[in-house]
Amino acid sequence: MTAHTNCPLCQSDGGLVLFRNAFLRVIDAQEADYPAFTRVILNRHVQEMSDLNQAERGGLMSAVYLVEALQRRHFQPDKINLAQLGNMVPHVHWHIIARFTDDKHFPNPIWGAPREAANAPDGEHEAARRNAHIRQRVPAYHEDITQSFTALLAETTDPVPEQTRFEQTLHRIING
């Protein structure tokens, strides 16, 4: 990994590592209000997606899509947010965030101010119950990430999983 001394994603894992190969790592972002928040982080320091070649862009996005499919399987969110900002940390990484209509920011981005309690749906208790339920599912989700990524990527130095195997894996995850 080409490290930059002022880049937090070069200096640390950025969260709990669920999978790592030479190209990327998948981490649990460990956000208390969003227990299914996951990041896919390029290992080497690159600032923009257009700095990657086509195969690297494809491999990174395949990883993002795989995490999204696993979140759908394990958590049945109302929506999944994909974000690649880099304003605060200019190192290529993607946020994959399972969203629910009763989470504290919905429908706004999670980085903004929380919505006012008066605008929140009845049932803060319902949201707390859902978050507790999600936390119970997180270990199986983590295990599924590790197994799925290992099966697709661990034995290769190519950043892009073989397309047929990747599509079969996505189909299996989405359709059961």
mmCIF file of C-alpha atoms in Angstrom:
data_model
loop_
_atom_site.group_PDB
_atom_site.id
_atom_site.type_symbol
_atom_site.label_atom_id
_atom_site.label_comp_id
_atom_site.label_asym_id
_atom_site.label_seq_id
_atom_site.Cartn_x
_atom_site.Cartn_y
_atom_site.Cartn_z
ATOM 1 C CA MET A 1 0.000 0.000 0.000
ATOM 2 C CA THR A 2 1.377 3.424 -0.928
ATOM 3 C CA ALA A 3 0.913 5.336 2.302
ATOM 4 C CA HIS A 4 0.534 9.064 2.718
ATOM 5 C CA THR A 5 1.424 10.316 6.165
ATOM 6 C CA ASN A 6 -1.513 12.751 6.332
ATOM 7 C CA CYS A 7 -4.161 10.283 5.097
ATOM 8 C CA PRO A 8 -6.147 8.453 7.792
ATOM 9 C CA LEU A 9 -7.043 5.616 5.384
ATOM 10 C CA CYS A 10 -3.351 5.075 4.616
ATOM 11 C CA GLN A 11 -2.425 5.163 8.290
ATOM 12 C CA SER A 12 -5.150 2.861 9.650
ATOM 13 C CA ASP A 13 -7.708 0.334 8.490
ATOM 14 C CA GLY A 14 -10.576 2.795 8.915
ATOM 15 C CA GLY A 15 -12.720 0.364 10.905
ATOM 16 C CA LEU A 16 -13.118 -3.330 11.605
ATOM 17 C CA VAL A 17 -11.653 -5.241 8.634
ATOM 18 C CA LEU A 18 -14.028 -7.887 7.267
ATOM 19 C CA PHE A 19 -12.020 -8.701 4.129
ATOM 20 C CA ARG A 20 -8.713 -7.557 2.693
ATOM 21 C CA ASN A 21 -6.704 -8.462 -0.361
ATOM 22 C CA ALA A 22 -3.889 -6.640 -2.175
ATOM 23 C CA PHE A 23 -6.347 -4.296 -3.912
ATOM 24 C CA LEU A 24 -9.032 -3.322 -1.384
ATOM 25 C CA ARG A 25 -10.494 -3.851 2.045
ATOM 26 C CA VAL A 26 -14.079 -4.029 3.278
ATOM 27 C CA ILE A 27 -14.662 -2.635 6.743
ATOM 28 C CA ASP A 28 -17.433 -2.170 9.263
ATOM 29 C CA ALA A 29 -17.448 1.597 9.790
ATOM 30 C CA GLN A 30 -18.580 1.126 13.413
ATOM 31 C CA GLU A 31 -21.172 3.906 13.360
ATOM 32 C CA ALA A 32 -23.432 3.530 16.405
ATOM 33 C CA ASP A 33 -26.585 4.873 14.736
ATOM 34 C CA TYR A 34 -25.979 2.873 11.531
ATOM 35 C CA PRO A 35 -24.837 -0.623 12.552
ATOM 36 C CA ALA A 36 -24.806 -1.901 8.940
ATOM 37 C CA PHE A 37 -22.619 0.986 7.656
ATOM 38 C CA THR A 38 -19.831 -0.556 5.573
ATOM 39 C CA ARG A 39 -16.965 0.930 3.571
ATOM 40 C CA VAL A 40 -15.023 -0.432 0.615
ATOM 41 C CA ILE A 41 -11.577 1.185 0.648
ATOM 42 C CA LEU A 42 -8.907 1.081 -2.037
ATOM 43 C CA ASN A 43 -5.663 0.049 -0.351
ATOM 44 C CA ARG A 44 -3.306 2.327 -2.264
ATOM 45 C CA HIS A 45 -3.637 6.077 -1.994
ATOM 46 C CA VAL A 46 -5.597 7.402 -4.955
ATOM 47 C CA GLN A 47 -7.715 10.524 -4.768
ATOM 48 C CA GLU A 48 -10.219 10.139 -7.621
ATOM 49 C CA MET A 49 -12.014 7.257 -9.356
ATOM 50 C CA SER A 50 -10.711 8.519 -12.706
ATOM 51 C CA ASP A 51 -7.156 7.882 -11.432
ATOM 52 C CA LEU A 52 -7.956 4.154 -11.628
ATOM 53 C CA ASN A 53 -7.820 2.107 -14.798
ATOM 54 C CA GLN A 54 -10.971 0.485 -16.147
ATOM 55 C CA ALA A 55 -10.295 -2.885 -14.520
ATOM 56 C CA GLU A 56 -9.669 -1.268 -11.139
ATOM 57 C CA ARG A 57 -12.840 0.825 -11.382
ATOM 58 C CA GLY A 58 -14.759 -2.320 -12.312
ATOM 59 C CA GLY A 59 -13.269 -4.293 -9.443
ATOM 60 C CA LEU A 60 -13.985 -1.585 -6.905
ATOM 61 C CA MET A 61 -17.582 -1.188 -8.064
ATOM 62 C CA SER A 62 -18.091 -4.969 -8.071
ATOM 63 C CA ALA A 63 -17.099 -4.915 -4.413
ATOM 64 C CA VAL A 64 -19.545 -2.075 -3.699
ATOM 65 C CA TYR A 65 -22.381 -3.949 -5.452
ATOM 66 C CA LEU A 66 -21.589 -7.118 -3.522
ATOM 67 C CA VAL A 67 -21.795 -5.272 -0.185
ATOM 68 C CA GLU A 68 -25.068 -3.650 -1.282
ATOM 69 C CA ALA A 69 -26.562 -7.042 -2.154
ATOM 70 C CA LEU A 70 -25.479 -8.483 1.201
ATOM 71 C CA GLN A 71 -27.038 -5.547 3.057
ATOM 72 C CA ARG A 72 -30.293 -6.121 1.195
ATOM 73 C CA ARG A 73 -30.200 -9.808 2.102
ATOM 74 C CA HIS A 74 -29.433 -9.368 5.775
ATOM 75 C CA PHE A 75 -31.251 -6.150 6.694
ATOM 76 C CA GLN A 76 -34.051 -5.507 4.140
ATOM 77 C CA PRO A 77 -33.517 -1.729 4.266
ATOM 78 C CA ASP A 78 -35.946 0.767 2.813
ATOM 79 C CA LYS A 79 -33.057 2.170 0.747
ATOM 80 C CA ILE A 80 -29.310 1.785 0.410
ATOM 81 C CA ASN A 81 -27.146 4.862 0.034
ATOM 82 C CA LEU A 82 -23.894 4.621 -1.920
ATOM 83 C CA ALA A 83 -21.539 7.557 -1.491
ATOM 84 C CA GLN A 84 -18.033 8.369 -2.646
ATOM 85 C CA LEU A 85 -17.258 11.861 -1.421
ATOM 86 C CA GLY A 86 -13.674 12.258 -0.266
ATOM 87 C CA ASN A 87 -14.019 15.881 0.790
ATOM 88 C CA MET A 88 -12.691 15.184 4.276
ATOM 89 C CA VAL A 89 -10.562 12.134 3.378
ATOM 90 C CA PRO A 90 -9.350 12.390 -0.242
ATOM 91 C CA HIS A 91 -8.631 8.669 -0.613
ATOM 92 C CA VAL A 92 -10.894 6.549 -2.833
ATOM 93 C CA HIS A 93 -13.443 4.779 -0.664
ATOM 94 C CA TRP A 94 -17.154 4.023 -0.904
ATOM 95 C CA HIS A 95 -19.780 4.191 1.832
ATOM 96 C CA ILE A 96 -22.571 1.605 1.681
ATOM 97 C CA ILE A 97 -25.290 2.536 4.164
ATOM 98 C CA ALA A 98 -28.518 0.651 4.841
ATOM 99 C CA ARG A 99 -31.225 3.259 5.416
ATOM 100 C CA PHE A 100 -34.614 2.993 7.055
ATOM 101 C CA THR A 101 -37.453 5.510 6.982
ATOM 102 C CA ASP A 102 -37.300 5.769 10.772
ATOM 103 C CA ASP A 103 -33.539 6.356 11.085
ATOM 104 C CA LYS A 104 -32.555 9.640 12.680
ATOM 105 C CA HIS A 105 -31.602 11.393 9.428
ATOM 106 C CA PHE A 106 -33.969 9.898 6.818
ATOM 107 C CA PRO A 107 -34.546 11.044 4.111
ATOM 108 C CA ASN A 108 -31.475 13.302 4.445
ATOM 109 C CA PRO A 109 -27.839 12.172 4.268
ATOM 110 C CA ILE A 110 -26.492 10.739 7.503
ATOM 111 C CA TRP A 111 -23.768 13.407 7.685
ATOM 112 C CA GLY A 112 -26.211 16.272 8.147
ATOM 113 C CA ALA A 113 -28.135 17.383 11.183
ATOM 114 C CA PRO A 114 -30.650 14.848 12.449
ATOM 115 C CA ARG A 115 -34.256 15.588 11.652
ATOM 116 C CA GLU A 116 -36.296 17.278 14.314
ATOM 117 C CA ALA A 117 -38.093 14.989 16.704
ATOM 118 C CA ALA A 118 -41.401 16.576 15.681
ATOM 119 C CA ASN A 119 -40.782 15.393 12.102
ATOM 120 C CA ALA A 120 -39.738 11.898 13.079
ATOM 121 C CA PRO A 121 -42.249 9.094 12.672
ATOM 122 C CA ASP A 122 -44.107 8.025 15.799
ATOM 123 C CA GLY A 123 -42.129 5.370 17.481
ATOM 124 C CA GLU A 124 -38.608 6.216 18.418
ATOM 125 C CA HIS A 125 -39.027 2.944 20.274
ATOM 126 C CA GLU A 126 -39.684 1.239 16.937
ATOM 127 C CA ALA A 127 -36.413 2.625 15.548
ATOM 128 C CA ALA A 128 -34.543 1.477 18.650
ATOM 129 C CA ARG A 129 -36.104 -1.977 18.312
ATOM 130 C CA ARG A 130 -35.113 -2.122 14.641
ATOM 131 C CA ASN A 131 -31.538 -1.060 15.435
ATOM 132 C CA ALA A 132 -31.317 -3.769 18.090
ATOM 133 C CA HIS A 133 -32.593 -6.291 15.547
ATOM 134 C CA ILE A 134 -30.001 -5.105 13.007
ATOM 135 C CA ARG A 135 -27.217 -5.425 15.589
ATOM 136 C CA GLN A 136 -28.259 -9.051 16.119
ATOM 137 C CA ARG A 137 -27.882 -9.683 12.371
ATOM 138 C CA VAL A 138 -24.514 -7.938 12.009
ATOM 139 C CA PRO A 139 -22.340 -10.987 12.894
ATOM 140 C CA ALA A 140 -23.990 -13.109 10.172
ATOM 141 C CA TYR A 141 -23.636 -10.186 7.730
ATOM 142 C CA HIS A 142 -19.931 -9.870 8.581
ATOM 143 C CA GLU A 143 -19.423 -13.594 8.098
ATOM 144 C CA ASP A 144 -21.229 -13.480 4.756
ATOM 145 C CA ILE A 145 -19.017 -10.587 3.599
ATOM 146 C CA THR A 146 -15.864 -12.465 4.547
ATOM 147 C CA GLN A 147 -16.995 -15.692 2.880
ATOM 148 C CA SER A 148 -18.338 -14.055 -0.280
ATOM 149 C CA PHE A 149 -15.298 -11.866 -0.871
ATOM 150 C CA THR A 150 -12.900 -14.678 -0.064
ATOM 151 C CA ALA A 151 -14.638 -16.972 -2.548
ATOM 152 C CA LEU A 152 -14.481 -14.329 -5.291
ATOM 153 C CA LEU A 153 -11.207 -12.500 -4.690
ATOM 154 C CA ALA A 154 -8.817 -14.108 -2.229
ATOM 155 C CA GLU A 155 -7.031 -16.391 -4.695
ATOM 156 C CA THR A 156 -6.357 -13.791 -7.384
ATOM 157 C CA THR A 157 -4.259 -10.692 -7.822
ATOM 158 C CA ASP A 158 -6.734 -9.420 -10.424
ATOM 159 C CA PRO A 159 -8.902 -6.672 -8.865
ATOM 160 C CA VAL A 160 -11.907 -7.736 -10.946
ATOM 161 C CA PRO A 161 -13.715 -10.944 -10.058
ATOM 162 C CA GLU A 162 -14.426 -13.238 -12.977
ATOM 163 C CA GLN A 163 -17.629 -11.677 -14.338
ATOM 164 C CA THR A 164 -19.717 -14.850 -14.633
ATOM 165 C CA ARG A 165 -18.875 -15.897 -11.060
ATOM 166 C CA PHE A 166 -19.568 -12.375 -9.809
ATOM 167 C CA GLU A 167 -22.976 -12.225 -11.528
ATOM 168 C CA GLN A 168 -23.840 -15.715 -10.218
ATOM 169 C CA THR A 169 -22.880 -14.616 -6.713
ATOM 170 C CA LEU A 170 -25.019 -11.460 -6.961
ATOM 171 C CA HIS A 171 -27.961 -13.478 -8.320
ATOM 172 C CA ARG A 172 -27.631 -16.012 -5.478
ATOM 173 C CA ILE A 173 -27.525 -13.258 -2.851
ATOM 174 C CA ILE A 174 -30.413 -11.225 -4.257
ATOM 175 C CA ASN A 175 -32.682 -14.108 -5.209
ATOM 176 C CA GLY A 176 -31.818 -16.543 -2.445
#
